[in-house]
PDB file of C-alpha atoms in Angstrom:
ATOM      1  CA  UNK A 121      38.433 -72.393  48.642  1.00 50.00           C
ATOM      2  CA  UNK A 122      39.554 -68.806  49.196  1.00 50.00           C
ATOM      3  CA  UNK A 123      43.220 -69.906  49.009  1.00 54.00           C
ATOM      4  CA  UNK A 124      42.642 -71.790  45.765  1.00 53.00           C
ATOM      5  CA  UNK A 125      41.011 -68.680  44.278  1.00 49.00           C
ATOM      6  CA  UNK A 126      43.936 -66.471  45.391  1.00 47.00           C
ATOM      7  CA  UNK A 127      46.425 -68.998  43.998  1.00 48.00           C
ATOM      8  CA  UNK A 128      44.619 -69.019  40.625  1.00 46.00           C
ATOM      9  CA  UNK A 129      44.496 -65.210  40.589  1.00 46.00           C
ATOM     10  CA  UNK A 130      48.237 -64.975  41.244  1.00 45.00           C
ATOM     11  CA  UNK A 131      48.865 -67.501  38.458  1.00 45.00           C
ATOM     12  CA  UNK A 132      46.692 -65.545  36.026  1.00 45.00           C
ATOM     13  CA  UNK A 133      48.318 -62.241  37.012  1.00 46.00           C
ATOM     14  CA  UNK A 134      51.777 -63.749  36.617  1.00 46.00           C
ATOM     15  CA  UNK A 135      50.840 -65.012  33.170  1.00 42.00           C
ATOM     16  CA  UNK A 136      49.322 -61.629  32.260  1.00 45.00           C
ATOM     17  CA  UNK A 137      52.521 -59.780  33.183  1.00 46.00           C
ATOM     18  CA  UNK A 138      54.632 -62.248  31.219  1.00 47.00           C
ATOM     19  CA  UNK A 139      52.304 -62.197  28.222  1.00 48.00           C
ATOM     20  CA  UNK A 140      52.606 -58.442  27.664  1.00 66.00           C
ATOM     21  CA  UNK A 141      55.150 -57.597  24.982  1.00 91.00           C
ATOM     22  CA  UNK A 142      55.291 -53.903  25.679  1.00 96.00           C
ATOM     23  CA  UNK A 143      54.501 -51.579  28.567  1.00 97.00           C
ATOM     24  CA  UNK A 144      53.917 -47.876  28.191  1.00 97.00           C
ATOM     25  CA  UNK A 145      53.198 -44.542  29.815  1.00 96.00           C
ATOM     26  CA  UNK A 146      52.087 -41.189  28.453  1.00 96.00           C
ATOM     27  CA  UNK A 147      52.584 -39.414  31.781  1.00 94.00           C
ATOM     28  CA  UNK A 148      56.214 -40.027  32.634  1.00 96.00           C
ATOM     29  CA  UNK A 149      57.704 -37.389  34.885  1.00 96.00           C
ATOM     30  CA  UNK A 150      61.021 -35.858  33.865  1.00 98.00           C
ATOM     31  CA  UNK A 151      62.466 -33.119  36.024  1.00 98.00           C
ATOM     32  CA  UNK A 152      65.760 -31.313  36.132  1.00 96.00           C
ATOM     33  CA  UNK A 153      67.533 -29.328  38.767  1.00 97.00           C
ATOM     34  CA  UNK A 154      70.326 -26.810  38.546  1.00 96.00           C
ATOM     35  CA  UNK A 155      71.902 -25.666  41.782  1.00 94.00           C
ATOM     36  CA  UNK A 156      74.376 -22.805  42.228  1.00 95.00           C
ATOM     37  CA  UNK A 157      75.083 -20.522  45.203  1.00 94.00           C
ATOM     38  CA  UNK A 158      73.250 -17.763  43.295  1.00 92.00           C
ATOM     39  CA  UNK A 159      70.086 -19.597  42.269  1.00 91.00           C
ATOM     40  CA  UNK A 160      68.301 -22.952  42.160  1.00 94.00           C
ATOM     41  CA  UNK A 161      66.362 -23.755  38.987  1.00 95.00           C
ATOM     42  CA  UNK A 162      63.806 -26.563  38.719  1.00 97.00           C
ATOM     43  CA  UNK A 163      61.582 -27.666  35.871  1.00 98.00           C
ATOM     44  CA  UNK A 164      59.272 -30.601  35.341  1.00 97.00           C
ATOM     45  CA  UNK A 165      57.292 -32.257  32.559  1.00 96.00           C
ATOM     46  CA  UNK A 166      54.624 -34.798  33.479  1.00 94.00           C
ATOM     47  CA  UNK A 167      53.767 -35.742  29.910  1.00 94.00           C
ATOM     48  CA  UNK A 168      56.729 -37.793  28.719  1.00 96.00           C
ATOM     49  CA  UNK A 169      55.918 -40.881  26.665  1.00 97.00           C
ATOM     50  CA  UNK A 170      57.835 -44.058  27.220  1.00 98.00           C
ATOM     51  CA  UNK A 171      57.788 -47.678  26.084  1.00 97.00           C
ATOM     52  CA  UNK A 172      59.442 -50.552  27.948  1.00 98.00           C
ATOM     53  CA  UNK A 173      59.916 -54.005  26.424  1.00 97.00           C
ATOM     54  CA  UNK A 174      60.529 -56.449  29.310  1.00 96.00           C
ATOM     55  CA  UNK A 175      61.672 -59.314  27.065  1.00 96.00           C
ATOM     56  CA  UNK A 176      64.582 -57.314  25.616  1.00 96.00           C
ATOM     57  CA  UNK A 177      65.003 -54.589  28.241  1.00 97.00           C
ATOM     58  CA  UNK A 178      64.609 -51.849  25.634  1.00 97.00           C
ATOM     59  CA  UNK A 179      63.414 -48.466  26.895  1.00 98.00           C
ATOM     60  CA  UNK A 180      62.455 -45.389  24.892  1.00 98.00           C
ATOM     61  CA  UNK A 181      61.405 -41.928  26.049  1.00 98.00           C
ATOM     62  CA  UNK A 182      60.130 -38.911  24.155  1.00 97.00           C
ATOM     63  CA  UNK A 183      59.261 -35.556  25.738  1.00 97.00           C
ATOM     64  CA  UNK A 184      58.250 -32.185  24.296  1.00 97.00           C
ATOM     65  CA  UNK A 185      60.649 -29.444  25.388  1.00 98.00           C
ATOM     66  CA  UNK A 186      57.742 -26.994  25.566  1.00 97.00           C
ATOM     67  CA  UNK A 187      56.091 -29.220  28.172  1.00 96.00           C
ATOM     68  CA  UNK A 188      58.674 -28.349  30.853  1.00 97.00           C
ATOM     69  CA  UNK A 189      57.223 -26.016  33.463  1.00 96.00           C
ATOM     70  CA  UNK A 190      59.483 -23.713  35.513  1.00 96.00           C
ATOM     71  CA  UNK A 191      58.746 -21.793  38.715  1.00 93.00           C
ATOM     72  CA  UNK A 192      58.974 -18.539  36.798  1.00 93.00           C
ATOM     73  CA  UNK A 193      57.609 -17.815  33.332  1.00 95.00           C
ATOM     74  CA  UNK A 194      60.728 -15.801  32.475  1.00 94.00           C
ATOM     75  CA  UNK A 195      62.977 -18.812  33.159  1.00 93.00           C
ATOM     76  CA  UNK A 196      60.731 -20.963  30.970  1.00 96.00           C
ATOM     77  CA  UNK A 197      60.945 -18.403  28.168  1.00 95.00           C
ATOM     78  CA  UNK A 198      64.758 -18.218  28.362  1.00 93.00           C
ATOM     79  CA  UNK A 199      65.017 -22.034  28.479  1.00 95.00           C
ATOM     80  CA  UNK A 200      62.921 -22.435  25.319  1.00 96.00           C
ATOM     81  CA  UNK A 201      64.206 -19.477  23.327  1.00 95.00           C
ATOM     82  CA  UNK A 202      67.860 -19.076  24.307  1.00 92.00           C
ATOM     83  CA  UNK A 203      69.110 -22.453  25.515  1.00 95.00           C
ATOM     84  CA  UNK A 204      67.330 -25.493  24.056  1.00 96.00           C
ATOM     85  CA  UNK A 205      65.802 -23.637  21.072  1.00 97.00           C
ATOM     86  CA  UNK A 206      62.517 -25.553  21.308  1.00 97.00           C
ATOM     87  CA  UNK A 207      61.206 -24.167  18.019  1.00 96.00           C
ATOM     88  CA  UNK A 208      64.105 -25.834  16.205  1.00 96.00           C
ATOM     89  CA  UNK A 209      64.412 -28.909  18.449  1.00 97.00           C
ATOM     90  CA  UNK A 210      60.921 -29.531  19.874  1.00 97.00           C
ATOM     91  CA  UNK A 211      61.628 -32.809  21.661  1.00 96.00           C
ATOM     92  CA  UNK A 212      64.202 -34.764  23.626  1.00 97.00           C
ATOM     93  CA  UNK A 213      64.486 -38.530  23.246  1.00 97.00           C
ATOM     94  CA  UNK A 214      66.197 -41.439  24.928  1.00 98.00           C
ATOM     95  CA  UNK A 215      66.740 -44.853  23.381  1.00 98.00           C
ATOM     96  CA  UNK A 216      68.416 -47.472  25.504  1.00 98.00           C
ATOM     97  CA  UNK A 217      68.203 -50.745  27.368  1.00 98.00           C
ATOM     98  CA  UNK A 218      68.531 -52.370  30.754  1.00 98.00           C
ATOM     99  CA  UNK A 219      72.104 -53.720  30.749  1.00 98.00           C
ATOM    100  CA  UNK A 220      71.588 -56.364  33.420  1.00 96.00           C
ATOM    101  CA  UNK A 221      68.152 -57.600  32.415  1.00 97.00           C
ATOM    102  CA  UNK A 222      68.674 -60.974  34.129  1.00 96.00           C
ATOM    103  CA  UNK A 223      68.454 -59.170  37.494  1.00 96.00           C
ATOM    104  CA  UNK A 224      64.784 -58.307  36.859  1.00 97.00           C
ATOM    105  CA  UNK A 225      61.896 -60.735  37.120  1.00 96.00           C
ATOM    106  CA  UNK A 226      58.997 -58.842  35.575  1.00 95.00           C
ATOM    107  CA  UNK A 227      56.604 -61.579  36.696  1.00 94.00           C
ATOM    108  CA  UNK A 228      57.424 -61.265  40.396  1.00 95.00           C
ATOM    109  CA  UNK A 229      56.597 -58.190  42.464  1.00 97.00           C
ATOM    110  CA  UNK A 230      59.754 -56.701  43.928  1.00 97.00           C
ATOM    111  CA  UNK A 231      62.378 -53.982  43.709  1.00 98.00           C
ATOM    112  CA  UNK A 232      65.245 -54.433  41.292  1.00 98.00           C
ATOM    113  CA  UNK A 233      68.382 -52.283  41.001  1.00 98.00           C
ATOM    114  CA  UNK A 234      69.683 -52.155  37.432  1.00 98.00           C
ATOM    115  CA  UNK A 235      71.911 -50.204  35.085  1.00 98.00           C
ATOM    116  CA  UNK A 236      70.421 -48.520  32.025  1.00 98.00           C
ATOM    117  CA  UNK A 237      72.483 -47.242  29.121  1.00 98.00           C
ATOM    118  CA  UNK A 238      71.556 -45.595  25.872  1.00 98.00           C
ATOM    119  CA  UNK A 239      71.599 -42.455  23.769  1.00 98.00           C
ATOM    120  CA  UNK A 240      70.085 -39.191  24.941  1.00 98.00           C
ATOM    121  CA  UNK A 241      69.231 -36.605  22.292  1.00 98.00           C
ATOM    122  CA  UNK A 242      68.647 -33.016  23.404  1.00 98.00           C
ATOM    123  CA  UNK A 243      68.968 -29.864  21.276  1.00 98.00           C
ATOM    124  CA  UNK A 244      69.571 -32.114  18.252  1.00 97.00           C
ATOM    125  CA  UNK A 245      72.758 -33.516  19.799  1.00 98.00           C
ATOM    126  CA  UNK A 246      73.089 -37.179  20.833  1.00 98.00           C
ATOM    127  CA  UNK A 247      75.297 -38.420  23.676  1.00 98.00           C
ATOM    128  CA  UNK A 248      75.679 -41.739  25.501  1.00 98.00           C
ATOM    129  CA  UNK A 249      74.169 -41.951  28.986  1.00 97.00           C
ATOM    130  CA  UNK A 250      74.646 -44.682  31.599  1.00 97.00           C
ATOM    131  CA  UNK A 251      72.787 -44.594  34.896  1.00 98.00           C
ATOM    132  CA  UNK A 252      71.588 -46.659  37.814  1.00 98.00           C
ATOM    133  CA  UNK A 253      67.836 -47.193  37.883  1.00 98.00           C
ATOM    134  CA  UNK A 254      65.313 -48.796  40.189  1.00 98.00           C
ATOM    135  CA  UNK A 255      62.539 -50.936  38.790  1.00 98.00           C
ATOM    136  CA  UNK A 256      59.628 -51.833  41.020  1.00 98.00           C
ATOM    137  CA  UNK A 257      57.280 -54.545  39.766  1.00 97.00           C
ATOM    138  CA  UNK A 258      53.937 -54.332  41.521  1.00 96.00           C
ATOM    139  CA  UNK A 259      50.342 -55.297  40.897  1.00 92.00           C
ATOM    140  CA  UNK A 260      49.506 -51.756  39.711  1.00 91.00           C
ATOM    141  CA  UNK A 261      52.257 -51.623  37.096  1.00 94.00           C
ATOM    142  CA  UNK A 262      55.979 -51.396  36.563  1.00 97.00           C
ATOM    143  CA  UNK A 263      57.578 -48.346  38.163  1.00 97.00           C
ATOM    144  CA  UNK A 264      60.945 -47.016  37.023  1.00 98.00           C
ATOM    145  CA  UNK A 265      63.097 -44.343  38.667  1.00 98.00           C
ATOM    146  CA  UNK A 266      66.458 -43.000  37.594  1.00 98.00           C
ATOM    147  CA  UNK A 267      68.659 -39.979  38.126  1.00 97.00           C
ATOM    148  CA  UNK A 268      71.721 -38.819  36.215  1.00 97.00           C
ATOM    149  CA  UNK A 269      73.732 -35.702  35.463  1.00 97.00           C
ATOM    150  CA  UNK A 270      74.126 -33.984  32.110  1.00 97.00           C
ATOM    151  CA  UNK A 271      76.442 -31.190  31.013  1.00 97.00           C
ATOM    152  CA  UNK A 272      74.758 -28.511  28.849  1.00 96.00           C
ATOM    153  CA  UNK A 273      77.931 -28.073  26.764  1.00 95.00           C
ATOM    154  CA  UNK A 274      77.732 -31.750  25.697  1.00 97.00           C
ATOM    155  CA  UNK A 275      74.456 -30.872  23.977  1.00 98.00           C
ATOM    156  CA  UNK A 276      75.781 -27.691  22.350  1.00 97.00           C
ATOM    157  CA  UNK A 277      73.764 -25.554  24.776  1.00 96.00           C
ATOM    158  CA  UNK A 278      75.736 -22.377  25.191  1.00 91.00           C
ATOM    159  CA  UNK A 279      75.422 -20.530  28.496  1.00 89.00           C
ATOM    160  CA  UNK A 280      76.132 -16.797  28.110  1.00 87.00           C
ATOM    161  CA  UNK A 281      78.907 -15.405  30.358  1.00 88.00           C
ATOM    162  CA  UNK A 282      76.413 -13.042  32.002  1.00 87.00           C
ATOM    163  CA  UNK A 283      74.392 -15.900  33.554  1.00 87.00           C
ATOM    164  CA  UNK A 284      77.215 -18.423  33.923  1.00 86.00           C
ATOM    165  CA  UNK A 285      77.134 -18.266  37.727  1.00 90.00           C
ATOM    166  CA  UNK A 286      73.358 -18.914  37.790  1.00 90.00           C
ATOM    167  CA  UNK A 287      73.364 -22.172  35.857  1.00 92.00           C
ATOM    168  CA  UNK A 288      75.115 -25.281  37.171  1.00 94.00           C
ATOM    169  CA  UNK A 289      77.828 -26.977  35.125  1.00 93.00           C
ATOM    170  CA  UNK A 290      76.032 -30.291  35.790  1.00 95.00           C
ATOM    171  CA  UNK A 291      72.250 -30.505  35.600  1.00 96.00           C
ATOM    172  CA  UNK A 292      70.576 -33.344  37.509  1.00 97.00           C
ATOM    173  CA  UNK A 293      67.851 -35.110  35.535  1.00 98.00           C
ATOM    174  CA  UNK A 294      65.296 -37.307  37.334  1.00 98.00           C
ATOM    175  CA  UNK A 295      62.980 -39.783  35.662  1.00 98.00           C
ATOM    176  CA  UNK A 296      59.860 -41.314  37.190  1.00 97.00           C
ATOM    177  CA  UNK A 297      57.514 -43.504  35.172  1.00 97.00           C
ATOM    178  CA  UNK A 298      54.722 -45.975  35.856  1.00 96.00           C
ATOM    179  CA  UNK A 299      54.130 -48.385  32.993  1.00 97.00           C
ATOM    180  CA  UNK A 300      50.910 -50.147  32.062  1.00 95.00           C
ATOM    181  CA  UNK A 301      50.553 -52.993  29.560  1.00 95.00           C
ATOM    182  CA  UNK A 302      50.192 -51.834  25.972  1.00 92.00           C
ATOM    183  CA  UNK A 303      47.208 -53.629  24.502  1.00 79.00           C
ATOM    184  CA  UNK A 304      47.798 -53.000  20.815  1.00 56.00           C
TER     185      UNK A 304
ATOM    186  CA  UNK B 239      67.675  20.647  41.067  1.00 75.00           C
ATOM    187  CA  UNK B 240      64.056  19.640  41.549  1.00 76.00           C
ATOM    188  CA  UNK B 241      63.675  19.574  37.783  1.00 81.00           C
ATOM    189  CA  UNK B 242      66.268  16.793  37.605  1.00 84.00           C
ATOM    190  CA  UNK B 243      65.381  14.770  40.728  1.00 85.00           C
ATOM    191  CA  UNK B 244      61.663  14.275  40.018  1.00 84.00           C
ATOM    192  CA  UNK B 245      62.066  12.893  36.457  1.00 84.00           C
ATOM    193  CA  UNK B 246      65.000  10.783  37.675  1.00 86.00           C
ATOM    194  CA  UNK B 247      62.893   9.371  40.509  1.00 86.00           C
ATOM    195  CA  UNK B 248      60.040   8.590  38.105  1.00 86.00           C
ATOM    196  CA  UNK B 249      62.471   6.881  35.721  1.00 85.00           C
ATOM    197  CA  UNK B 250      63.935   4.760  38.539  1.00 84.00           C
ATOM    198  CA  UNK B 251      60.479   3.739  39.823  1.00 85.00           C
ATOM    199  CA  UNK B 252      59.340   2.846  36.288  1.00 85.00           C
ATOM    200  CA  UNK B 253      62.559   0.913  35.643  1.00 83.00           C
ATOM    201  CA  UNK B 254      62.210  -1.087  38.862  1.00 81.00           C
ATOM    202  CA  UNK B 255      58.537  -1.708  38.058  1.00 79.00           C
ATOM    203  CA  UNK B 256      59.302  -3.023  34.579  1.00 79.00           C
ATOM    204  CA  UNK B 257      62.145  -5.209  35.918  1.00 76.00           C
ATOM    205  CA  UNK B 258      59.945  -6.684  38.658  1.00 75.00           C
ATOM    206  CA  UNK B 259      57.091  -7.315  36.240  1.00 73.00           C
ATOM    207  CA  UNK B 260      59.431  -9.063  33.800  1.00 74.00           C
ATOM    208  CA  UNK B 261      61.044 -11.136  36.577  1.00 73.00           C
ATOM    209  CA  UNK B 262      57.760 -12.204  38.136  1.00 77.00           C
ATOM    210  CA  UNK B 263      55.554 -12.152  35.054  1.00 85.00           C
ATOM    211  CA  UNK B 264      52.806 -14.774  35.300  1.00 88.00           C
ATOM    212  CA  UNK B 265      52.720 -18.008  33.344  1.00 92.00           C
ATOM    213  CA  UNK B 266      50.659 -18.070  30.168  1.00 93.00           C
ATOM    214  CA  UNK B 267      46.961 -18.717  30.799  1.00 95.00           C
ATOM    215  CA  UNK B 268      46.071 -20.920  27.839  1.00 96.00           C
ATOM    216  CA  UNK B 269      42.532 -21.568  29.144  1.00 95.00           C
ATOM    217  CA  UNK B 270      41.661 -17.889  28.693  1.00 97.00           C
ATOM    218  CA  UNK B 271      43.053 -17.675  25.149  1.00 98.00           C
ATOM    219  CA  UNK B 272      41.036 -18.255  21.986  1.00 98.00           C
ATOM    220  CA  UNK B 273      42.200 -21.064  19.738  1.00 98.00           C
ATOM    221  CA  UNK B 274      44.393 -19.944  16.837  1.00 98.00           C
ATOM    222  CA  UNK B 275      43.525 -23.104  14.904  1.00 98.00           C
ATOM    223  CA  UNK B 276      40.377 -25.254  14.838  1.00 98.00           C
ATOM    224  CA  UNK B 277      40.398 -28.812  13.516  1.00 98.00           C
ATOM    225  CA  UNK B 278      38.372 -31.968  13.566  1.00 98.00           C
ATOM    226  CA  UNK B 279      40.331 -34.902  15.014  1.00 98.00           C
ATOM    227  CA  UNK B 280      40.572 -36.515  11.571  1.00 98.00           C
ATOM    228  CA  UNK B 281      41.909 -33.334   9.934  1.00 98.00           C
ATOM    229  CA  UNK B 282      44.692 -32.745  12.422  1.00 98.00           C
ATOM    230  CA  UNK B 283      45.744 -36.415  12.533  1.00 98.00           C
ATOM    231  CA  UNK B 284      45.908 -36.462   8.725  1.00 98.00           C
ATOM    232  CA  UNK B 285      47.938 -33.237   8.727  1.00 98.00           C
ATOM    233  CA  UNK B 286      50.546 -34.800  11.047  1.00 98.00           C
ATOM    234  CA  UNK B 287      50.509 -38.127   9.180  1.00 96.00           C
ATOM    235  CA  UNK B 288      51.345 -36.310   5.948  1.00 96.00           C
ATOM    236  CA  UNK B 289      53.710 -33.586   7.173  1.00 96.00           C
ATOM    237  CA  UNK B 290      54.784 -34.107  10.803  1.00 96.00           C
ATOM    238  CA  UNK B 291      57.665 -31.609  10.701  1.00 96.00           C
ATOM    239  CA  UNK B 292      55.918 -28.706   8.990  1.00 97.00           C
ATOM    240  CA  UNK B 293      52.763 -29.286  11.069  1.00 98.00           C
ATOM    241  CA  UNK B 294      54.905 -29.139  14.223  1.00 97.00           C
ATOM    242  CA  UNK B 295      56.530 -25.897  13.070  1.00 97.00           C
ATOM    243  CA  UNK B 296      53.122 -24.407  12.256  1.00 97.00           C
ATOM    244  CA  UNK B 297      51.397 -25.341  15.512  1.00 98.00           C
ATOM    245  CA  UNK B 298      54.159 -25.382  18.144  1.00 98.00           C
ATOM    246  CA  UNK B 299      53.138 -23.335  21.194  1.00 97.00           C
ATOM    247  CA  UNK B 300      49.844 -22.356  19.491  1.00 98.00           C
ATOM    248  CA  UNK B 301      46.443 -22.790  21.104  1.00 98.00           C
ATOM    249  CA  UNK B 302      44.609 -25.449  19.119  1.00 98.00           C
ATOM    250  CA  UNK B 303      40.994 -26.644  19.383  1.00 98.00           C
ATOM    251  CA  UNK B 304      40.253 -30.188  18.208  1.00 98.00           C
ATOM    252  CA  UNK B 305      36.802 -31.701  17.956  1.00 98.00           C
ATOM    253  CA  UNK B 306      36.528 -35.441  18.366  1.00 98.00           C
ATOM    254  CA  UNK B 307      35.344 -38.408  20.383  1.00 98.00           C
ATOM    255  CA  UNK B 308      36.962 -39.240  23.721  1.00 98.00           C
ATOM    256  CA  UNK B 309      38.430 -42.739  23.504  1.00 97.00           C
ATOM    257  CA  UNK B 310      40.062 -42.923  26.915  1.00 96.00           C
ATOM    258  CA  UNK B 311      41.233 -41.230  30.092  1.00 95.00           C
ATOM    259  CA  UNK B 312      44.561 -41.765  31.803  1.00 93.00           C
ATOM    260  CA  UNK B 313      46.321 -40.524  34.923  1.00 84.00           C
ATOM    261  CA  UNK B 314      44.808 -38.415  37.660  1.00 75.00           C
ATOM    262  CA  UNK B 315      44.920 -35.016  39.399  1.00 71.00           C
ATOM    263  CA  UNK B 316      47.905 -33.071  38.106  1.00 68.00           C
ATOM    264  CA  UNK B 317      48.422 -35.215  35.010  1.00 74.00           C
ATOM    265  CA  UNK B 318      44.943 -36.174  33.817  1.00 91.00           C
ATOM    266  CA  UNK B 319      45.043 -37.043  30.127  1.00 94.00           C
ATOM    267  CA  UNK B 320      42.122 -37.045  27.705  1.00 96.00           C
ATOM    268  CA  UNK B 321      42.641 -39.363  24.747  1.00 96.00           C
ATOM    269  CA  UNK B 322      41.116 -39.095  21.304  1.00 97.00           C
ATOM    270  CA  UNK B 323      42.416 -41.393  18.601  1.00 96.00           C
ATOM    271  CA  UNK B 324      45.787 -39.781  17.758  1.00 97.00           C
ATOM    272  CA  UNK B 325      45.344 -36.779  20.067  1.00 98.00           C
ATOM    273  CA  UNK B 326      46.235 -36.523  23.771  1.00 98.00           C
ATOM    274  CA  UNK B 327      45.469 -33.488  25.922  1.00 97.00           C
ATOM    275  CA  UNK B 328      46.773 -32.956  29.465  1.00 96.00           C
ATOM    276  CA  UNK B 329      44.002 -31.159  31.346  1.00 96.00           C
ATOM    277  CA  UNK B 330      44.704 -28.230  33.649  1.00 94.00           C
ATOM    278  CA  UNK B 331      44.929 -29.581  37.248  1.00 90.00           C
ATOM    279  CA  UNK B 332      41.707 -30.552  39.036  1.00 88.00           C
ATOM    280  CA  UNK B 333      39.549 -30.398  35.899  1.00 92.00           C
ATOM    281  CA  UNK B 334      36.284 -32.245  35.528  1.00 93.00           C
ATOM    282  CA  UNK B 335      36.867 -35.036  33.016  1.00 94.00           C
ATOM    283  CA  UNK B 336      34.638 -35.827  30.029  1.00 96.00           C
ATOM    284  CA  UNK B 337      33.068 -39.259  29.544  1.00 96.00           C
ATOM    285  CA  UNK B 338      34.569 -41.865  27.243  1.00 97.00           C
ATOM    286  CA  UNK B 339      32.507 -41.843  24.038  1.00 97.00           C
ATOM    287  CA  UNK B 340      31.551 -38.178  24.429  1.00 97.00           C
ATOM    288  CA  UNK B 341      32.220 -35.839  21.503  1.00 98.00           C
ATOM    289  CA  UNK B 342      34.040 -32.749  22.766  1.00 98.00           C
ATOM    290  CA  UNK B 343      36.163 -29.836  21.660  1.00 98.00           C
ATOM    291  CA  UNK B 344      39.537 -30.126  23.344  1.00 98.00           C
ATOM    292  CA  UNK B 345      41.482 -26.879  23.525  1.00 98.00           C
ATOM    293  CA  UNK B 346      45.109 -26.692  24.595  1.00 98.00           C
ATOM    294  CA  UNK B 347      48.624 -25.658  23.737  1.00 98.00           C
ATOM    295  CA  UNK B 348      50.368 -27.886  21.198  1.00 98.00           C
ATOM    296  CA  UNK B 349      53.678 -29.029  22.752  1.00 97.00           C
ATOM    297  CA  UNK B 350      54.924 -31.811  20.479  1.00 97.00           C
ATOM    298  CA  UNK B 351      54.160 -34.640  18.096  1.00 97.00           C
ATOM    299  CA  UNK B 352      54.902 -37.818  19.988  1.00 96.00           C
ATOM    300  CA  UNK B 353      56.672 -40.149  17.592  1.00 92.00           C
ATOM    301  CA  UNK B 354      56.484 -43.131  19.980  1.00 96.00           C
ATOM    302  CA  UNK B 355      52.693 -43.315  19.710  1.00 96.00           C
ATOM    303  CA  UNK B 356      52.195 -40.982  16.723  1.00 96.00           C
ATOM    304  CA  UNK B 357      50.029 -38.677  18.794  1.00 98.00           C
ATOM    305  CA  UNK B 358      49.480 -34.940  18.901  1.00 98.00           C
ATOM    306  CA  UNK B 359      50.169 -33.693  22.428  1.00 98.00           C
ATOM    307  CA  UNK B 360      48.466 -30.698  24.041  1.00 98.00           C
ATOM    308  CA  UNK B 361      48.951 -29.336  27.549  1.00 96.00           C
ATOM    309  CA  UNK B 362      46.976 -26.885  29.730  1.00 96.00           C
ATOM    310  CA  UNK B 363      43.886 -28.319  28.070  1.00 97.00           C
ATOM    311  CA  UNK B 364      40.235 -27.545  28.703  1.00 97.00           C
ATOM    312  CA  UNK B 365      37.188 -29.043  26.993  1.00 97.00           C
ATOM    313  CA  UNK B 366      33.576 -28.283  26.226  1.00 96.00           C
TER     314      UNK B 366
END
């Protein structure tokens, strides 16, 4: 009897996962890291929004630039005022898709390695991004992790000569998100 | 000689003090600030529905207090979110959460207008 109940529950859960058109999070974690011999700089936002559409593989992110928190307030101030000009460009966005969607079975718990590509807009400037990502389907949601490098110059972010040796040429961006079904 | 050394020493000490304070200055304590703007949930949602860009420019980085009914809670610990319809506030870590259905005043720093969900986002939020 217990086995029949478990079997039915798995069937229902499988159907539930499949039946959801969209999955979402409002607390995606986006962090970046700059490493130079002079100084390491880290910042994180835990309030990124994201929507994932399993049927098409489409993924979107939106994060407020002011929501990034640095170790030091002075760094945060410089980041917002001098580099990304948050007053003028208050958010960063990503619109893309899972390239190899056939590799992922969103109805079966497991870990799936995929490639994601799309357009990243920061500081009002849009560039293509392609990265490896890990998708973990589990009973408590769909988890996504990715890491890629960006070059500030590609986003028209000018680094003054005076601090050139303190900011890396390539900034590592890490994404961590846990999606729940969007019941709308 | 003494007339030169003492003022010079004072200037150096002051300079180092100012530099250290600037370098290690503390993060903004939004919870201790008074709100610059007070809205009902309906008012602020309407403002962003009508003029999302100018409302963002007006409120960005400002402390905003919004009165409304809690419609949901999401996340936990360091990223606990309080949801009103069209407004989302990230509470300061380890906060006590309100009850769903409770009418509260949510105070926090406006960080962005989320165009994925059409929601007004606050961080470092507190409520009463």
